[in-house]
JSON list of C-alpha atoms in Angstrom, two decimals:
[
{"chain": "A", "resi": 1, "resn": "UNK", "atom": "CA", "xyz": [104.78, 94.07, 96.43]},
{"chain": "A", "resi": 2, "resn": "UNK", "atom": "CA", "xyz": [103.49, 94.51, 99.86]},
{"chain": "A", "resi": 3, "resn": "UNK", "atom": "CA", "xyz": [107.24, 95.92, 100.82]},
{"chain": "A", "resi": 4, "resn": "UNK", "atom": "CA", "xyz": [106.95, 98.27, 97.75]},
{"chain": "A", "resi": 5, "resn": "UNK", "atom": "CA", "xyz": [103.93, 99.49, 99.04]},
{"chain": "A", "resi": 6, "resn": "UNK", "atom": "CA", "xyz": [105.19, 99.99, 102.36]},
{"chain": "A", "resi": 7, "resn": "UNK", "atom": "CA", "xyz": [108.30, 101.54, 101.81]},
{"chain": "A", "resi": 8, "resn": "UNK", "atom": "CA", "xyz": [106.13, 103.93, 99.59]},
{"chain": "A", "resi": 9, "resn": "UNK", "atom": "CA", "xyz": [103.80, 104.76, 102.52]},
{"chain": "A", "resi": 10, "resn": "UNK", "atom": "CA", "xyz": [106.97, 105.54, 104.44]},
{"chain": "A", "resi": 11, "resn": "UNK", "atom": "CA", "xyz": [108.87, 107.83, 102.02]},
{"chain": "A", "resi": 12, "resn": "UNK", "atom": "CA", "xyz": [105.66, 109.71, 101.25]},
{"chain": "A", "resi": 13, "resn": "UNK", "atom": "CA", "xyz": [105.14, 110.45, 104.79]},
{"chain": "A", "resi": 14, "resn": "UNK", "atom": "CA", "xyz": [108.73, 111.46, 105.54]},
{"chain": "A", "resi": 15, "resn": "UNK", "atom": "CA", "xyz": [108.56, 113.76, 102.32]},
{"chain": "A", "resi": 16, "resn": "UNK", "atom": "CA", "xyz": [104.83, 115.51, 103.90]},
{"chain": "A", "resi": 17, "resn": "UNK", "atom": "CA", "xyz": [105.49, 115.47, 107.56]},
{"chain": "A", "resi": 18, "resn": "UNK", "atom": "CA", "xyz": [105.54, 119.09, 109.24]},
{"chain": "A", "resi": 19, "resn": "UNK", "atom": "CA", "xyz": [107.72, 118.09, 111.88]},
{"chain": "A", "resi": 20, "resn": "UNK", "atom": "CA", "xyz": [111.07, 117.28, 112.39]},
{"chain": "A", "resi": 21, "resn": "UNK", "atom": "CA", "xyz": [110.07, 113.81, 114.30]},
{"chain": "A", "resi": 22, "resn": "UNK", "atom": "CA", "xyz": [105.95, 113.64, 113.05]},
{"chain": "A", "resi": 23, "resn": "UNK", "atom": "CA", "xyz": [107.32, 110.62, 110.79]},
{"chain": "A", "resi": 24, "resn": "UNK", "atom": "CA", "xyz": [108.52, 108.93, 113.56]},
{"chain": "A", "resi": 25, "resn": "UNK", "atom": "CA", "xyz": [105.69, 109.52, 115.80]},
{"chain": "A", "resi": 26, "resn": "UNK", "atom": "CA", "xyz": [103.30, 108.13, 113.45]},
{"chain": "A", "resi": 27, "resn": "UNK", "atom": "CA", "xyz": [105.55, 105.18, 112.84]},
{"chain": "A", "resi": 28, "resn": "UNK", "atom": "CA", "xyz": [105.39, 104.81, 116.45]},
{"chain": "A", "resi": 29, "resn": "UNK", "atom": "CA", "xyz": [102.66, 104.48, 117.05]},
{"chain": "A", "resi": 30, "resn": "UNK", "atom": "CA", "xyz": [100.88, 102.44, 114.40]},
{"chain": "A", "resi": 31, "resn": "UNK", "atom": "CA", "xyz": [103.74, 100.08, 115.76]},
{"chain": "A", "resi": 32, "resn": "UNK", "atom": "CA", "xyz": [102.86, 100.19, 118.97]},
{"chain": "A", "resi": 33, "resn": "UNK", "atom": "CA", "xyz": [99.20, 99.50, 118.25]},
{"chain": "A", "resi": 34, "resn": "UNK", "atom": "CA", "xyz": [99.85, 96.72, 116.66]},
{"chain": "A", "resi": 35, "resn": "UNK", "atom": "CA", "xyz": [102.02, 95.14, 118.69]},
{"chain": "A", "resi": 36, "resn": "UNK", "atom": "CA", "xyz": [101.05, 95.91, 122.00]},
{"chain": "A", "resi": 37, "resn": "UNK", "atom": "CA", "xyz": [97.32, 96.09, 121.55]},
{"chain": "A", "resi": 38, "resn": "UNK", "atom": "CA", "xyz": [96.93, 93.83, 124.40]},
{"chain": "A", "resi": 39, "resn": "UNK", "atom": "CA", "xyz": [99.14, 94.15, 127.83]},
{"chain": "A", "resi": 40, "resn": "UNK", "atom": "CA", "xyz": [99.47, 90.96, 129.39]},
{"chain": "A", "resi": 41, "resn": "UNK", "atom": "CA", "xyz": [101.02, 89.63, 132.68]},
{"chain": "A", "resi": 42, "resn": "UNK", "atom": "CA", "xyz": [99.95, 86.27, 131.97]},
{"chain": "A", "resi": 43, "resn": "UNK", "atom": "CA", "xyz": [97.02, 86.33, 133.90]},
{"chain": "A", "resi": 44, "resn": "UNK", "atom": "CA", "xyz": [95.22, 89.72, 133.70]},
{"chain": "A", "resi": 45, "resn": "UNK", "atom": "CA", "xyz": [95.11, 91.78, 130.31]},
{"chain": "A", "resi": 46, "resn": "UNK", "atom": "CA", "xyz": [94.15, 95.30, 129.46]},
{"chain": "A", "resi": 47, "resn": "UNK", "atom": "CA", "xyz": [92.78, 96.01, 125.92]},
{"chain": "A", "resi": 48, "resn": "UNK", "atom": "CA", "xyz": [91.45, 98.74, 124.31]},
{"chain": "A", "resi": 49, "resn": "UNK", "atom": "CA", "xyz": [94.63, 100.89, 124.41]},
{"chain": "A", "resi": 50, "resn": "UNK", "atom": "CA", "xyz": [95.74, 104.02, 122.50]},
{"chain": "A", "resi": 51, "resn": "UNK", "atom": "CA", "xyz": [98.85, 105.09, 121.86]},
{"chain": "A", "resi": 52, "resn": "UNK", "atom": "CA", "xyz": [99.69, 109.11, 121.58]},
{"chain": "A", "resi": 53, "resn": "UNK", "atom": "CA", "xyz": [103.67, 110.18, 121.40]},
{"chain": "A", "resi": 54, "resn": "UNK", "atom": "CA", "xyz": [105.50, 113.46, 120.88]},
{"chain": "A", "resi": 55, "resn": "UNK", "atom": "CA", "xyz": [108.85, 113.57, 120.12]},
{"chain": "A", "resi": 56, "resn": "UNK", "atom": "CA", "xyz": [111.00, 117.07, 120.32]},
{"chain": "A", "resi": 57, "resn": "UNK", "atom": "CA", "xyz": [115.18, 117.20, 120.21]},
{"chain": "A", "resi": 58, "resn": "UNK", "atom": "CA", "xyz": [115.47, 116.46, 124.34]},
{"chain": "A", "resi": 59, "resn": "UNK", "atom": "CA", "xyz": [112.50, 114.68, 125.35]},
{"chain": "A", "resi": 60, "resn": "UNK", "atom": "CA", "xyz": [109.28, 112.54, 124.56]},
{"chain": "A", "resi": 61, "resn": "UNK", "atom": "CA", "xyz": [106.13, 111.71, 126.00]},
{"chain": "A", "resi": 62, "resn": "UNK", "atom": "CA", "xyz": [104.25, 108.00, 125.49]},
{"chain": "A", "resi": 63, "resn": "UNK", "atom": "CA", "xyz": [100.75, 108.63, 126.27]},
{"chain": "A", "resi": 64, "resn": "UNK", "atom": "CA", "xyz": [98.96, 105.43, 126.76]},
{"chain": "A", "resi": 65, "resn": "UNK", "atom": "CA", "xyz": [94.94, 105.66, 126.67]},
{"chain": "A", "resi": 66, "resn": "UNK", "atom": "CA", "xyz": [93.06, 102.96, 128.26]},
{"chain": "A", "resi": 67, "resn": "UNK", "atom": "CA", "xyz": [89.07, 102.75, 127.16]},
{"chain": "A", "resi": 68, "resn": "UNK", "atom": "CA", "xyz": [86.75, 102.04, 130.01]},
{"chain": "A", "resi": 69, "resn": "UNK", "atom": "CA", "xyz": [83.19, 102.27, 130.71]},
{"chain": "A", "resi": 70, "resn": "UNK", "atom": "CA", "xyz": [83.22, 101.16, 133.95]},
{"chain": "A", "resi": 71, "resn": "UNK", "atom": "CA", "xyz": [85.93, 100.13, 136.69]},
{"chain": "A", "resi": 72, "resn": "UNK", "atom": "CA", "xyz": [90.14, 100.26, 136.07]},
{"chain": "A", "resi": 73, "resn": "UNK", "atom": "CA", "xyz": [90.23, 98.24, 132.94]},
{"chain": "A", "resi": 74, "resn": "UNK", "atom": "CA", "xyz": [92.25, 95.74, 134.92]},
{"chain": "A", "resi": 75, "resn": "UNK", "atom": "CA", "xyz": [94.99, 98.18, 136.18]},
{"chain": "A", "resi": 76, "resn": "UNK", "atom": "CA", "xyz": [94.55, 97.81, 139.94]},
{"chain": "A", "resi": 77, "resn": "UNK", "atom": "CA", "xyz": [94.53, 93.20, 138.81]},
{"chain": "A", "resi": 78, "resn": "UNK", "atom": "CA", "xyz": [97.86, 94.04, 136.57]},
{"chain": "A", "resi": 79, "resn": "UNK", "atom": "CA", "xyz": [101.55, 92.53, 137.71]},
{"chain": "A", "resi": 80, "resn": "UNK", "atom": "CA", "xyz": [103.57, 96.36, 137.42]},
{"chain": "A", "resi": 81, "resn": "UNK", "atom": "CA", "xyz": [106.78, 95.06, 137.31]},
{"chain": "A", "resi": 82, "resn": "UNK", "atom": "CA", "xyz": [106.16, 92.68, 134.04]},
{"chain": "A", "resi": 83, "resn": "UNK", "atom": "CA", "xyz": [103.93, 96.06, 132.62]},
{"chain": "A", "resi": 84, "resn": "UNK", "atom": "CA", "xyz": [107.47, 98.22, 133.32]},
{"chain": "A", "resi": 85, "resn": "UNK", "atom": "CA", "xyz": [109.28, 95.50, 131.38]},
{"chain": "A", "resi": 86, "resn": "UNK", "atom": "CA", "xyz": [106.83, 96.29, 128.57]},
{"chain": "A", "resi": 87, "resn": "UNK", "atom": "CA", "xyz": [106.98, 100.25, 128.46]},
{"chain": "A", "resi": 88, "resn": "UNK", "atom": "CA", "xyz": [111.22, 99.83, 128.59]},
{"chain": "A", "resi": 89, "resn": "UNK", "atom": "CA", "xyz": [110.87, 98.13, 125.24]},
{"chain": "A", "resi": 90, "resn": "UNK", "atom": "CA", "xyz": [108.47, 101.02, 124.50]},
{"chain": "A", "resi": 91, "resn": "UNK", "atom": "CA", "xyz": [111.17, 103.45, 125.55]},
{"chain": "A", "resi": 92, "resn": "UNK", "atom": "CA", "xyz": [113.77, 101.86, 123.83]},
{"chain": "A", "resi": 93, "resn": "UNK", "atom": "CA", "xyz": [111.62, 101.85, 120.47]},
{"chain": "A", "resi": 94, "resn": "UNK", "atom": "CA", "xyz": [111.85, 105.09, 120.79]},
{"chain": "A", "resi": 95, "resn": "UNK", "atom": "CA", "xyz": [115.11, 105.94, 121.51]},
{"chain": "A", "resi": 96, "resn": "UNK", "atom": "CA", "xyz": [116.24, 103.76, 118.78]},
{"chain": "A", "resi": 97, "resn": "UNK", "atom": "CA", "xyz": [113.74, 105.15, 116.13]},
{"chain": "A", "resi": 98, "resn": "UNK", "atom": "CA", "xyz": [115.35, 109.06, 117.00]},
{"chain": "A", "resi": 99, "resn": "UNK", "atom": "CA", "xyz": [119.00, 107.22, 117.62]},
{"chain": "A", "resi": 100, "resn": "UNK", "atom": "CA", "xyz": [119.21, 109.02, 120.16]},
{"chain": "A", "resi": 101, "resn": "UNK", "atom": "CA", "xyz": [120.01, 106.51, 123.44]},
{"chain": "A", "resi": 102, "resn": "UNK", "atom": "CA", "xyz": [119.90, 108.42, 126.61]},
{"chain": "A", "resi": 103, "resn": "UNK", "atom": "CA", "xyz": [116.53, 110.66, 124.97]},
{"chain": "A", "resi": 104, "resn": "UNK", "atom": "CA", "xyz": [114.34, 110.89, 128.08]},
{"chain": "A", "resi": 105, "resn": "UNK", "atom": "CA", "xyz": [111.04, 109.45, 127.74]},
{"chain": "A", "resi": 106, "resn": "UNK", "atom": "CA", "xyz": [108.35, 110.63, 130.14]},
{"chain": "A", "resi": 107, "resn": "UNK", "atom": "CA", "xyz": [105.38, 108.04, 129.90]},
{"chain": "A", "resi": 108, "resn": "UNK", "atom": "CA", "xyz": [101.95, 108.19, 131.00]},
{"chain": "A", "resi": 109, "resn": "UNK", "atom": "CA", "xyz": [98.60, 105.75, 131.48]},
{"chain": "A", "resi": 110, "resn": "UNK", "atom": "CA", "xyz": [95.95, 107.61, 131.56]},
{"chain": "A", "resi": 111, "resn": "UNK", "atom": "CA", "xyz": [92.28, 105.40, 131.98]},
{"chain": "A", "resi": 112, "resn": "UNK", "atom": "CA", "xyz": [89.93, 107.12, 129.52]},
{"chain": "A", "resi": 113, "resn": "UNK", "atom": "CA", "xyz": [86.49, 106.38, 131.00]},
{"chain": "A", "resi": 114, "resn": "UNK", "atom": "CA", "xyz": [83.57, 107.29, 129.26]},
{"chain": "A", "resi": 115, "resn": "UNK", "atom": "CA", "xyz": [81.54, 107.26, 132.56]},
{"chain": "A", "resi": 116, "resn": "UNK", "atom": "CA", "xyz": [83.20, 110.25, 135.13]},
{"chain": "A", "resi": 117, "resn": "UNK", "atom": "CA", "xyz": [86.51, 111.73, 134.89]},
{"chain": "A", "resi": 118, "resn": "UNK", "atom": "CA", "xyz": [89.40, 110.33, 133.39]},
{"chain": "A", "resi": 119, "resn": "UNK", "atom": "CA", "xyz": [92.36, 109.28, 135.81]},
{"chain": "A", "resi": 120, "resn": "UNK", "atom": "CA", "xyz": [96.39, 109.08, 135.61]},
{"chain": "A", "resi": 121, "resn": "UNK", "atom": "CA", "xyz": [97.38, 105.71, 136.64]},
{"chain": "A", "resi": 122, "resn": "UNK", "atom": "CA", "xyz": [100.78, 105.76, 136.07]},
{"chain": "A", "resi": 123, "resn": "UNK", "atom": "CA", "xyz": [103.86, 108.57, 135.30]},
{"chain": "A", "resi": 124, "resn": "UNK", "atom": "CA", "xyz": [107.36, 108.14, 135.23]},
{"chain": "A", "resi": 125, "resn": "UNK", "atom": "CA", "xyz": [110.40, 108.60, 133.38]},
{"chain": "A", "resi": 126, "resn": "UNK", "atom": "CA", "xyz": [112.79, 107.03, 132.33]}
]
């Protein structure tokens, strides 16, 4: 029932969605929040993460949010290489979802604090 229900969900926003990938975006991300509410090295984690994608025909952008009242959220504590291992499976979520392999996939961290301005931690792509 739960699969009926789902699959439902799906096909109704397919049939609505304005744009040619908004489907997929939403997918996305509701995935992605999900999954990879917490980023973990093992020793340091960052919560409180929120996931905003746009998809057009040669490129996307993963925008990752991180909440913060006060401090990095743990960015500056966080291993980079094992948090570059997580975005790849990001970008290849994404690929795979538009089948579209080599799609480039520009992604940002941005820390959202609620205290000062917000911040770019972290651009590349890939």
């Amino acid at each position: 029932m739960k699969k009926m229900l789902f699959l439902i969900l799906i096909l109704s926003v397919v049939s609505f969605s304005k744009g040619d990938f908004e489907a997929s975006e939403d997918i996305l991300e509701k995935q992605f929040e999900i999954e990879y509410s917490v980023i973990s090295d093992g020793k340091t984690q960052i919560k409180d993460i929120e996931y905003d994608l746009t998809i057009s025909q040669n490129r996307a952008i993963l925008e990752l949010e991180i909440e913060s009242t006060f401090g990095d959220a743990n960015w500056s504590k966080l291993d980079k290489q094992i948090f570059e291992k997580v975005i790849f499976k990001l970008v290849k979520s994404i690929r795979s979802e538009v089948n579209n392999p080599k799609l480039d996939v520009t992604v940002f961290v941005k820390l959202d604090k609620k205290i000062g301005s917000d911040k770019t931690l972290f651009n590349k792509t890939y």
